Short mmCIF file of C-alpha atoms in Angstrom, two decimals:
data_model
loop_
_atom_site.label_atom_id
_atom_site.label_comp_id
_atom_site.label_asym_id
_atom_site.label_seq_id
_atom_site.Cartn_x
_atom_site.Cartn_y
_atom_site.Cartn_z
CA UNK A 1 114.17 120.65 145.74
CA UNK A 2 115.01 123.78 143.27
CA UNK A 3 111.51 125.84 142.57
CA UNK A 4 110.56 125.95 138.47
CA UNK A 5 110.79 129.34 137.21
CA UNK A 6 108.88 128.89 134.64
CA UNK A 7 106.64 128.33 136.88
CA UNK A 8 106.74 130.41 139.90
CA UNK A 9 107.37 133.59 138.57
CA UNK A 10 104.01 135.58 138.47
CA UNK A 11 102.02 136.28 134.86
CA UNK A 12 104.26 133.14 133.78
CA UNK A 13 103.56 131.94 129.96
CA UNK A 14 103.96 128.15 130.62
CA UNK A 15 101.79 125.78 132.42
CA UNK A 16 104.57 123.54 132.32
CA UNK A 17 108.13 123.03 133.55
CA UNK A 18 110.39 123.12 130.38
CA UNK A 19 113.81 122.04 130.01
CA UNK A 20 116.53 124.72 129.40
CA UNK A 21 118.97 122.54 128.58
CA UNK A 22 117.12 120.47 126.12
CA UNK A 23 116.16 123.94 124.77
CA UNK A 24 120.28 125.28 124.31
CA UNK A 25 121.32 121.24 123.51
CA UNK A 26 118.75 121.76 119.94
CA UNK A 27 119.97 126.02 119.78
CA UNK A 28 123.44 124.92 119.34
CA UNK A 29 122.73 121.57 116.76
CA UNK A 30 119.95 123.64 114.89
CA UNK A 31 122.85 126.16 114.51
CA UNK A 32 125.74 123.69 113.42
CA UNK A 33 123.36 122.28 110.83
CA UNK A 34 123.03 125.34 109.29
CA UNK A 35 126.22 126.76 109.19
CA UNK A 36 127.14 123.58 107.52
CA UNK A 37 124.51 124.36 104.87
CA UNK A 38 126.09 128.18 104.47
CA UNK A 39 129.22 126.91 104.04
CA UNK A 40 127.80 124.11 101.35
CA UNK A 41 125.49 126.26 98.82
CA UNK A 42 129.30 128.54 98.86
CA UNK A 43 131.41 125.71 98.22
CA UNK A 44 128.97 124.59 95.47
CA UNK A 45 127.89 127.37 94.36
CA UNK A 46 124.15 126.65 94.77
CA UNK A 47 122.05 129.65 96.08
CA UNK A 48 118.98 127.98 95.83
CA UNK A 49 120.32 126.08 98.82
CA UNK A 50 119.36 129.51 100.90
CA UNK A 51 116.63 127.88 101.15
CA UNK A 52 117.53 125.04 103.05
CA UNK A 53 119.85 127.35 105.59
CA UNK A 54 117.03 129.69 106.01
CA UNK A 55 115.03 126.92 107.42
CA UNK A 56 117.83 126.29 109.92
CA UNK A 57 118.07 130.02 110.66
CA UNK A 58 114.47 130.10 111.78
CA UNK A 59 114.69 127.09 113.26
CA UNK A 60 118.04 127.95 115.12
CA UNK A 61 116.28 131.45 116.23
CA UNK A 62 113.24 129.57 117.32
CA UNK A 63 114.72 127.70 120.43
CA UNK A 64 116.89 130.99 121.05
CA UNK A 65 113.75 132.53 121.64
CA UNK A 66 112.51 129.61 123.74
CA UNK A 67 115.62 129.58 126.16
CA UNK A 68 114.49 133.35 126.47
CA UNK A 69 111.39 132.47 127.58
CA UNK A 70 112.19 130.18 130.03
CA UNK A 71 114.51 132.96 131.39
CA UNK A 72 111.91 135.13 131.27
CA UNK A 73 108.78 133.27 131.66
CA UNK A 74 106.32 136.54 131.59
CA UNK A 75 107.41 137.77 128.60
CA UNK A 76 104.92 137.50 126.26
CA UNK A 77 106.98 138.14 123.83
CA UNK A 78 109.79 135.91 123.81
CA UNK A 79 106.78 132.99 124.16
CA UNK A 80 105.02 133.98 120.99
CA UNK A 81 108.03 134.22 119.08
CA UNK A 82 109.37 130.76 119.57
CA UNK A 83 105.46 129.56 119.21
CA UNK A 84 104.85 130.58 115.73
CA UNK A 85 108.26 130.17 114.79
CA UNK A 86 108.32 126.47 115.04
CA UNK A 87 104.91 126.12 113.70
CA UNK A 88 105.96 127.75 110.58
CA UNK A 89 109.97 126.89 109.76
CA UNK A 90 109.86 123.03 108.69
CA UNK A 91 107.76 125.11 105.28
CA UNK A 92 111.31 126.18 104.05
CA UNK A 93 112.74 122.43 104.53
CA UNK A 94 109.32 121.40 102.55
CA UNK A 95 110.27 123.93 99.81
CA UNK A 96 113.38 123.08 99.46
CA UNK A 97 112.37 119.76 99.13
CA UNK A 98 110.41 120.25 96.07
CA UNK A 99 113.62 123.17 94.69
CA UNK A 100 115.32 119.87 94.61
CA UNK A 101 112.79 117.39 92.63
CA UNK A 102 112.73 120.10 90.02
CA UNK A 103 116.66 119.91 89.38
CA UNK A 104 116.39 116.29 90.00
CA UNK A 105 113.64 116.32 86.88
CA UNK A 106 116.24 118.60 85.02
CA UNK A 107 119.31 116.38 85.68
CA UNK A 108 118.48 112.91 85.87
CA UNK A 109 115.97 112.39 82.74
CA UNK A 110 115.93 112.43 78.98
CA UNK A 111 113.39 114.45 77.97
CA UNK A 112 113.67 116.48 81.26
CA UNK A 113 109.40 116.00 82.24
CA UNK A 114 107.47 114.19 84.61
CA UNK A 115 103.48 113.50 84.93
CA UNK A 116 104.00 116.21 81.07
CA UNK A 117 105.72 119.12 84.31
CA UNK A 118 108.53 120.88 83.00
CA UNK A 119 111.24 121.39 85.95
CA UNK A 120 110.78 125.18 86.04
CA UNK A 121 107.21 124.47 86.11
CA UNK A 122 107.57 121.60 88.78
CA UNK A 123 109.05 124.35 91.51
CA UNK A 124 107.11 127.23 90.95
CA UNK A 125 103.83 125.49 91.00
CA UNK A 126 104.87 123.37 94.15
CA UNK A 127 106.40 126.32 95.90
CA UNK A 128 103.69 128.95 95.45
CA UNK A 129 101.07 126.20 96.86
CA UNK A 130 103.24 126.55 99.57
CA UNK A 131 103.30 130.05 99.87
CA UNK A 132 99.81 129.92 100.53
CA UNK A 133 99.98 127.31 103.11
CA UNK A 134 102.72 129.58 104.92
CA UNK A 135 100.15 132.37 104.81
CA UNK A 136 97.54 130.32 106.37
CA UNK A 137 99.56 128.80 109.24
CA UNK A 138 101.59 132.15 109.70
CA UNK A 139 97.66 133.76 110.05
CA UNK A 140 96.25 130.81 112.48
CA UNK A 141 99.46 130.83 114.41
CA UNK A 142 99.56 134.60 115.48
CA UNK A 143 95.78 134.58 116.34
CA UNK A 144 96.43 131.35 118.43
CA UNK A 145 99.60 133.02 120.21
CA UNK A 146 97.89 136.52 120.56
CA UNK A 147 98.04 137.91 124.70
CA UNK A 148 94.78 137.78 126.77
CA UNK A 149 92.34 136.10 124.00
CA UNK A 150 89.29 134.40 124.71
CA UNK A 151 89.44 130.60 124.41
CA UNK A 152 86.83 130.75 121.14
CA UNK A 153 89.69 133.13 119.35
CA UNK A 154 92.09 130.77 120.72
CA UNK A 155 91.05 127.72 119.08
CA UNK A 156 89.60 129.86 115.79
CA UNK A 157 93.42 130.27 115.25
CA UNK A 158 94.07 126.75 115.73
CA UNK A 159 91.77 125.87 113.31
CA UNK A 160 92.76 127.90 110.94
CA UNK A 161 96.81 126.96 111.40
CA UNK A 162 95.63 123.15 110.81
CA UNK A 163 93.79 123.86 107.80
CA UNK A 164 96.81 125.17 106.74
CA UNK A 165 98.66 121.89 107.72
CA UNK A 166 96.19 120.30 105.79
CA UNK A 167 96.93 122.33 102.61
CA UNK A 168 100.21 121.46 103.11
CA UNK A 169 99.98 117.74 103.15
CA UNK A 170 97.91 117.52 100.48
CA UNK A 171 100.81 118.97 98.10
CA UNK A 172 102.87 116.59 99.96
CA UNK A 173 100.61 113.56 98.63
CA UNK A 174 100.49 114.90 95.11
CA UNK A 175 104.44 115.26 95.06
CA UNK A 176 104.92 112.17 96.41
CA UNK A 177 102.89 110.83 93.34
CA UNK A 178 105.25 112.94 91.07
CA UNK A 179 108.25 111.28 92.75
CA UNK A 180 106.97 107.92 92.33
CA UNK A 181 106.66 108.58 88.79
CA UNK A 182 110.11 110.05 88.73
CA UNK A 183 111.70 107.09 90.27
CA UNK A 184 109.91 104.61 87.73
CA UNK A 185 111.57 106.96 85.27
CA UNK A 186 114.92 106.85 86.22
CA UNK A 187 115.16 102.77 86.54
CA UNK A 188 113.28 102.59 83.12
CA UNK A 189 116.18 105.18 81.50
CA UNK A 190 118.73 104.51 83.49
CA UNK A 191 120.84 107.98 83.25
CA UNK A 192 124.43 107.65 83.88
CA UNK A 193 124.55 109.38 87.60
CA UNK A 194 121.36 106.93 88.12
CA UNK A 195 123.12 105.83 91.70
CA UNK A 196 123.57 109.30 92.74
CA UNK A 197 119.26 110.47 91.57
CA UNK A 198 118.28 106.93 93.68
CA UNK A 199 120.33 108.49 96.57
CA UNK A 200 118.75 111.97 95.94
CA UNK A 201 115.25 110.47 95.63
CA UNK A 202 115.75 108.47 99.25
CA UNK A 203 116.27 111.62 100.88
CA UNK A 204 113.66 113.55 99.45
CA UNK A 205 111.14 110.10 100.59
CA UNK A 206 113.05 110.42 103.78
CA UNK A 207 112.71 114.35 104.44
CA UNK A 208 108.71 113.99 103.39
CA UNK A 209 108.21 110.76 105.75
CA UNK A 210 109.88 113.28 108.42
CA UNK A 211 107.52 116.17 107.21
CA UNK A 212 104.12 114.17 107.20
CA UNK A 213 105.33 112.86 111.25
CA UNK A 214 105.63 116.32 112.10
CA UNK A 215 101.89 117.61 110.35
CA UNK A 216 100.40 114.52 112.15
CA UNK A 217 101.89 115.37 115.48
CA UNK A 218 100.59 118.78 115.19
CA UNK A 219 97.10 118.03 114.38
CA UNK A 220 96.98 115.70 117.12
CA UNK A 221 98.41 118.53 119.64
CA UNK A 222 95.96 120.96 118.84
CA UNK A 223 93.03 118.94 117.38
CA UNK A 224 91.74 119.30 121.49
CA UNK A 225 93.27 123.31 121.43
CA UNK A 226 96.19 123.98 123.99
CA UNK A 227 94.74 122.41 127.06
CA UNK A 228 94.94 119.39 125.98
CA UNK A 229 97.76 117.25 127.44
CA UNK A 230 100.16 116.70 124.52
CA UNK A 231 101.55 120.42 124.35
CA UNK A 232 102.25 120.08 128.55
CA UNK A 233 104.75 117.22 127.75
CA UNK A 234 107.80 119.24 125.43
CA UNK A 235 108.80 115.34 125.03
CA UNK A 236 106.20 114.64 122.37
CA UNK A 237 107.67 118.29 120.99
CA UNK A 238 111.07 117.16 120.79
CA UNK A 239 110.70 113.47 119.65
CA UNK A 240 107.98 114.10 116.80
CA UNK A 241 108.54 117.52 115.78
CA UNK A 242 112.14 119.14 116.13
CA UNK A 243 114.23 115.80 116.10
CA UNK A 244 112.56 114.78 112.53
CA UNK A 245 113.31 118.41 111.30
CA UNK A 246 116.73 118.47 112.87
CA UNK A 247 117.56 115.29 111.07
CA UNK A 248 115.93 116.51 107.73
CA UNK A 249 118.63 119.19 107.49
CA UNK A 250 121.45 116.69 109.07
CA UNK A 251 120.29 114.50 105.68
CA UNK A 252 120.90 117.17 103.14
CA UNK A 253 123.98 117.62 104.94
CA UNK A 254 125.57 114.08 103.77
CA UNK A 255 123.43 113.75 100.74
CA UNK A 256 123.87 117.37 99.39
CA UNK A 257 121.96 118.21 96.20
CA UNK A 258 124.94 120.24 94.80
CA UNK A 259 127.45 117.73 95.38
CA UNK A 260 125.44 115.21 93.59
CA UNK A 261 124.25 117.70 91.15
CA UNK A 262 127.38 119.96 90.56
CA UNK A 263 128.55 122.14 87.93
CA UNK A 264 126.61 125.12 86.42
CA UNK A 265 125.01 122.91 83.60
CA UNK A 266 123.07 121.08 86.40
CA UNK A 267 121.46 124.19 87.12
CA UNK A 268 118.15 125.10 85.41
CA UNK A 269 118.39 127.64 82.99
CA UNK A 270 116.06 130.48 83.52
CA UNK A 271 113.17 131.57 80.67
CA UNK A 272 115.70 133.98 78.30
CA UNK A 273 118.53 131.60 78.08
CA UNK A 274 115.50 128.99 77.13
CA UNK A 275 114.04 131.54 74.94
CA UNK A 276 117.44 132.34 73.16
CA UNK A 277 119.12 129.11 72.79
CA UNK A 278 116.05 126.73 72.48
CA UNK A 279 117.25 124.46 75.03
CA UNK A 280 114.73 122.53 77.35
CA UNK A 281 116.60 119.46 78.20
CA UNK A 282 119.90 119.17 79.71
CA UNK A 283 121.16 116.43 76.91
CA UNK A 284 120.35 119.26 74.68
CA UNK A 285 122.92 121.45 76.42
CA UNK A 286 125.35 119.27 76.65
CA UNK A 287 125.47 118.15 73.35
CA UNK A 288 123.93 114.81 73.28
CA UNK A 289 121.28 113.66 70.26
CA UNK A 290 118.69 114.01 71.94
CA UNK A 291 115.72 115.91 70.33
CA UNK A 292 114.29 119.10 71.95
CA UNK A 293 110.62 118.87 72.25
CA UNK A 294 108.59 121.93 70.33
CA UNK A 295 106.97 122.86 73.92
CA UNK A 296 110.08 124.05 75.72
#
């Protein structure tokens, strides 16, 4: 029977046997995804969507990194890089998640609000809460990955990375609200592309539902810190963390935001064209009757 490496070899990082081919089978689908979302935000000509193939990047270098480690199991290294990587690259698919409800708020209603949240105001408030749950998770993950640390310093980080989670899912909950309210909007007005914001709006459900398995997986992993049984099987890993992530991206693939949002009118103008031409609602721009409001 052929030895583990991972195992055998002296000052080894796992405590485990992990699979290399599982490890190169995600490398190359994490990579096709996201060459697929290059070549998309190009052919659309949507740059937000850098967010989306940044997410794929990290998550693409992540398992390079891991098949590295199981090459070299004492690396230290190559172990910590693919550890805090995962923990922290689904945040870009969450961003990018809410990048899209703020066009969606832009394109797809009247008065171009929801819950009285302007579009430009729906992103950036949604995306810097989620800069600061990146900073916490980025924080807790290092500590927990750091070399030679006690097992009190160990878990400290743990604690911290989860609170971080937790941060996260609450903005989750409250966007989920907001896209409730958005989809109650759209039957009541109806807006000619209605079929393609339902389609949207399924995703985005979809990609959160993926999201929220993922947060729950991880704060079961490490509620017990990494001796507990859960990290030792890379099944759980695979099943409730990459595979929903992987097929995240693989939806925005088929359902892509700027092929059912195209054209640069769909794009949200930025504060000086607003300022200068007084337009807050796409309608507005396109020439439609439809009032601008005074708070633009």
């Amino acid at each position: 029977m052929t030895q583990c490496k991972a195992l055998t070899t002296p000052d080894t990082m796992w405590n485990f046997c992990p699979s290399i081919g599982a490890a190169y089978l995600l490398t190359v689908l994490f990579g096709l995804t996201t060459l697929a979302h290059i070549a998309q935000a190009i052919l659309h000509r949507k740059f937000y969507c850098w967010v989306i193939a940044m997410s794929g990047t990290i998550q693409t270098v992540t398992y390079i990194f891991r098949v590295l480690s199981i090459l070299n199991p004492a690396s230290y290294d190559d172990y910590a890089a693919w550890f805090v990587l995962i923990l922290i690259a689904p945040l870009w698919t969450n961003a990018f998640v809410y990048m899209v409800m703020g066009r969606m708020v832009w394109n797809f209603t009247d008065d171009a609000r929801v819950m009285h949240i302007r579009p430009w105001h729906f992103g950036f408030s949604f995306t810097n809460n989620k800069h600061s749950a990146f900073i916490i998770q980025v924080y807790g993950a290092a500590q927990a990955a750091g070399n030679n640390i006690s097992y009190s310093t160990e878990m400290t980080g743990l604690h911290i990375y989860m609170a971080g989670v937790g941060v996260q899912q609450l903005f989750i909950l409250l966007f989920v609200v907001c896209a409730i309210v958005l989809h109650g909007k759209i039957l009541r007005q109806q807006p000619p592309d209605t079929k393609k914001a339902l389609q949207l709006l399924y995703i985005l459900y979809a990609c959160l539902t993926f999201i929220t398995m993922r947060i729950v997986f991880r704060l079961c992993e490490y509620g017990q810190g990494l001796d507990s049984t859960v990290p030792s099987h890379e099944a759980y890993q695979y099943c409730l963390d990459s595979l929903p992530m992987l097929l995240a991206l693989v939806l925005f693939n088929f359902i892509h935001p700027g092929r059912l949002m195209p054209g640069k009118n769909s794009n949200i103008p930025s504060r000086k064209e607003r300022k200068k031409t007084g337009v807050c609602t796409k309608a507005k721009m396109t020439g439609n009757d439809i009032v601008c409001p005074a708070d633009c």
